[in-house]
Amino acid sequence: MLVAFACFAASAAHATDPTSQPPNRGGFTRAMGMPLRVRQTGGLEYLVYRPSEDGQNGALLNIGAHQIIGNPVVGAAGLGLELYVGGRAREFDGGARAYVTVPALLLGLGVDQSFENGDTDFILKLDLPIRRGGIVGAGSLMTVRWLPDRGQTFTVGATFPFGDHDLGRSRPQRDHVEMDDREPERVGAADLRGKDRALSVALDTLRVRARWVARMTQPFVEYTGGDAREAMAPHIASLRAHMAAVDELFPHGHTVNEESRVYHETLDRAFSIAESGSNLSTGESTERGRTISENARRILLDDVLYPYNSLLGQMKKPDTLSGLVAVAQTDFARWLTLSAGVDMANSQRVQLVFQNVCDLMEQNRAELRNRWGDSRYVWLPLQYGLTPDECDTQAELDGIIEGATLQRFTAGNRINYVINEEFQYEIAHAVRVAEDYLVVWIHDVSGVNHHGKPDAISYELVRNFLLTLTERVQSYDQTGKLPSYFIFLDQHYFEENKSRMWLKMLADPMNEHVKLSGKFEPWEVELARLQDELRKAVAGSFTLQIEKSQFGEKWLKNRIRVQVNVTNPIDPSFYSTKVLGKLPISDNHMRDHRKIIFYDVTEDDPYRGEVIFTGMGIGEHYTGATWEDRALIVQGPAALSTKDAARFLLKTQGFEDDEIPFPLRPKPKPPSYDAAVAAEVASRREYDSGRALELHNETGFTPKPLNVAKAVLYSLMPPGSVMKVPDSLWQSYQYASLMAGSALRGCRVLVIAPSFDAAPSNGAPQMARANGLMKRLVIFGHDMDDYIIKEGGIFRVGLYASRQGVGDIEGRMHQVFGTLEPWKGRVFSFDASVESVAKNAGAILDSLHYSPAYLTRKDARERPKLHLKANFFASPLVWDQLMQRPEWGAVLREYIDYLAGQQASHGSKERGTTPGFRRVPKALVQEVAQLLDAFYATVPEEERDKAISYLTVGSANLDYRSMTMNGEVMVTVSGVESLVGVIDFVLLSGLCEWPESPEEVDKLLPPPGWFMRSLSEFIKIAL
């Protein structure tokens, strides 16, 4: 009966409009719409009434309604009403209940009035999400009610929401990854280890080396405490003591590079001893042993390291490698039998060595789990399966990222890197030019501005949609094309930013009326006028009227609108105890943080439409040039991943395949698709293939491949490489530790976080986390610098603190090149022409008649906020040789022109600019091309594969929320295309203060008190 009731409740809410046909054939486009303000429920209750020692049992049927007060995602308070009827002890029972609820705590307190005798008694209600998605699906809950003053009456039953088809379907059914925990049997002659001393010694050495590889590639974890020096001191002392030790195996000390070298030499030696039966000396190995070792590492990577690391950011249950090891040992045995040429007498010894290697992986997984305190943050060092010369070319690192993420780079992409963009204008442009469809996948549509008044930018968005809809309808009879428009917006941001007023009009543009008052009345009049124009256009379209006569008025309303999808709607049936300790926390707090605009991307033509990846939303507070932010505009094969991700999002929200909107459905590529990509690649320079990879962390307990790509780059860039890693919410000790390990290998790592005044999100908990982490990183970089410098590396923390506004280009140039700390010579080595151009910036700007324009007076006074979530990586060949080129002077001059155009485009008419994204001008593109041509002309052909560079741009922060809960996106640009942003990253470094001590950090990031520090540590994953 319960199941039947649940099915009825679900089916009652399910839309019956056909979605199997495209709109021009009478089909409907399914949209999630906006969340209901009032949620309706029905339920069944088993009642126990105990007025005396003899209890009375009964059953009740209830129906109710519930409305949350305030932000439903927060769930601080609500009101509920219920009516119930039934019977007990063969007597009628019925009544009404009223509740004040705390939805976040699943709790309701209220009164129950009995229809039988008129008594009114206190009632307590508790809704329990026993099973994710509902006890029988459809968001159903187990509900317990207790009336202590009515003979200790209590009821236990099931509550079923109805009227909302998506309940129970919009989140993963599991909050963890189920790991295969089969224990593989020991294969091979385990007793041989004790009989063969040389092999036993080699395996013991391998065990110790594997442990230190893990500890030194992740040299610290989150050591708590208010005193950063005290927290870090014992661990740094232990690390220094180990690195200082010298012995026969380590004549130059136990550095990370030496630990890795000895690990791989010992692995080769162990397999060589096993396959040959010979007692080899330290450092010796056989050719066949090295071949076996190479294949063992390959199998270890493919079967154990990649699969486990691909789950970075996800909870594993049980957290074990045993199932992966079983596959690896089977694959190794198969390869050994078919390919290795080892006789049977020694094959068991070889299998024993591989078995021991797998044991080491499990032991170090367990140790890393203990160190980090959570399986979500465990990263097994890829150095276990890779030698340094297997990850020191662009192609090799691309292949490792592909293997680790299970996704592939594509070539032939056209990539534009945009600086300090005016994103609002680009949205308007995209709305107007889309021919087939447009998706605005955003985290903010501001209903009101910071004064609580209607937001002007969102008003302009609605106005632009109305204008465009009217124009498209007016031309429909001639073109036969009517684009589909979609908005994806997470409910958290929908509620927080009060988006309902504007989105209601977009969802029903011919009928919904916006009521505004005061000085905003002209907006109301203008929108009403545009709606009237739209209605006239619809009435005047011969084709639309014929379609309406055949498909109905409801179809027309579905066709002429923006398909609004408020995603991740609140759902009380999804709770987890894997967020904050063992506390039950609702999935409602997991958000889709992606900011993407794309239109007309299709499998028919790789260069039709485009995708814009940005860090901004729609609202007045994003206007002006006070945000240090970047965007990528992508055309080409990589853009298809965005369409795939949009489809995946809708499927996670409960859409069936035949409910996916037609523009977002997959279709086969024609032969011309690959031909167009090949032609694009052939038209480029030999060293430039336009390779890019788009990765998405899905919202909640879902795959997180974006984390994996980050971890690969942070941990495997070759020694001497430069990493520039700015972020607005720098809180992840895990990523920081990987970078610190790379600094110990010889990488030059610059961590950049905002100072308090430059932080877009400067709430007390966020700043407490940033203060603690940055102080620890400063201490590590200072105390380990003597060892880092021996390997050619550096580890420094910069706190972004621009002393000038974005419009003061001359002042910013002088700040960048005005002071150079002594350590900067280890990273930066420019040609003299660069500094000359920077010092002459004022004269260059005068020659351009530059005058900064601001949208508001506040912008003129405001110092920019660091909202940047882009990283840059370059190998020493690229960084050291390329950065010394004299052509950089001309590039910087054109870059200054570009910045001037960006700022003037806000309002200046002097340079003939128009509002919108100002893409990199041809003159700057040509100067960069000449620079790259000159650089590559000096690089011998056999060394060009050592020229490694990457640029990543996206929405993900370097915090635990982005890593484990939020929906995020990141585009990774591989190779020469990534260099479009290099000068931007150089200048960004110059706008930072570089503290040398924790005390200097405190001046820019005020230290928290004990309570805020403790609170922020506890809730770090939710910040």
Short mmCIF file of N, CA and C in Angstrom, two decimals, residues 37-42 62-68 78-83 97-99 101 125 159-160 162:
data_model
loop_
_atom_site.label_atom_id
_atom_site.label_comp_id
_atom_site.label_asym_id
_atom_site.label_seq_id
_atom_site.Cartn_x
_atom_site.Cartn_y
_atom_site.Cartn_z
N ARG A 37 6.63 27.32 -3.59
CA ARG A 37 6.71 28.01 -2.30
C ARG A 37 6.07 27.17 -1.19
N VAL A 38 5.03 26.42 -1.56
CA VAL A 38 4.33 25.58 -0.59
C VAL A 38 4.44 24.13 -1.05
N ARG A 39 4.85 23.28 -0.16
CA ARG A 39 5.00 21.86 -0.48
C ARG A 39 3.84 21.08 0.12
N GLN A 40 3.20 20.24 -0.71
CA GLN A 40 2.05 19.45 -0.28
C GLN A 40 2.48 18.02 0.03
N THR A 41 1.85 17.44 1.03
CA THR A 41 2.21 16.09 1.43
C THR A 41 0.97 15.27 1.76
N GLY A 42 1.14 13.99 1.67
CA GLY A 42 0.15 13.05 2.15
C GLY A 42 0.88 11.96 2.90
N ASN A 62 -3.23 11.19 6.40
CA ASN A 62 -3.12 12.64 6.56
C ASN A 62 -2.80 13.33 5.24
N ILE A 63 -3.12 14.59 5.20
CA ILE A 63 -2.77 15.44 4.07
C ILE A 63 -2.37 16.79 4.65
N GLY A 64 -1.36 17.42 4.06
CA GLY A 64 -0.87 18.65 4.66
C GLY A 64 -0.17 19.56 3.67
N ALA A 65 0.24 20.69 4.18
CA ALA A 65 0.99 21.67 3.39
C ALA A 65 2.03 22.31 4.30
N HIS A 66 3.14 22.68 3.69
CA HIS A 66 4.24 23.24 4.48
C HIS A 66 4.92 24.35 3.69
N GLN A 67 5.17 25.46 4.35
CA GLN A 67 5.89 26.55 3.71
C GLN A 67 7.06 26.96 4.59
N ILE A 68 8.23 27.06 3.96
CA ILE A 68 9.42 27.49 4.67
C ILE A 68 9.45 29.02 4.69
N GLY A 78 9.68 27.33 9.42
CA GLY A 78 8.58 27.09 8.50
C GLY A 78 7.28 26.93 9.25
N LEU A 79 6.19 26.88 8.50
CA LEU A 79 4.87 26.67 9.05
C LEU A 79 4.21 25.50 8.33
N GLY A 80 3.51 24.66 9.09
CA GLY A 80 2.87 23.51 8.49
C GLY A 80 1.47 23.29 9.04
N LEU A 81 0.59 22.78 8.19
CA LEU A 81 -0.77 22.41 8.57
C LEU A 81 -1.05 20.99 8.10
N GLU A 82 -1.79 20.23 8.90
CA GLU A 82 -2.18 18.86 8.52
C GLU A 82 -3.61 18.60 8.94
N LEU A 83 -4.30 17.82 8.12
CA LEU A 83 -5.58 17.24 8.49
C LEU A 83 -5.41 15.73 8.48
N ARG A 97 -3.67 19.63 12.73
CA ARG A 97 -2.41 19.94 13.40
C ARG A 97 -1.81 21.20 12.78
N ALA A 98 -1.16 21.97 13.59
CA ALA A 98 -0.42 23.14 13.12
C ALA A 98 0.97 23.09 13.73
N TYR A 99 1.97 23.38 12.91
CA TYR A 99 3.36 23.25 13.34
C TYR A 99 4.14 24.53 13.07
N THR A 101 8.07 24.78 12.31
CA THR A 101 9.10 23.78 11.99
C THR A 101 10.48 24.41 11.88
N LYS A 125 6.97 16.60 16.10
CA LYS A 125 7.09 15.80 14.88
C LYS A 125 8.56 15.76 14.45
N THR A 159 5.59 9.79 5.01
CA THR A 159 5.09 11.03 4.43
C THR A 159 5.56 11.13 2.99
N PHE A 160 4.62 11.40 2.10
CA PHE A 160 4.92 11.46 0.67
C PHE A 160 4.61 12.85 0.13
N PHE A 162 3.81 15.48 -2.82
CA PHE A 162 3.27 15.36 -4.17
C PHE A 162 3.19 16.76 -4.80
#
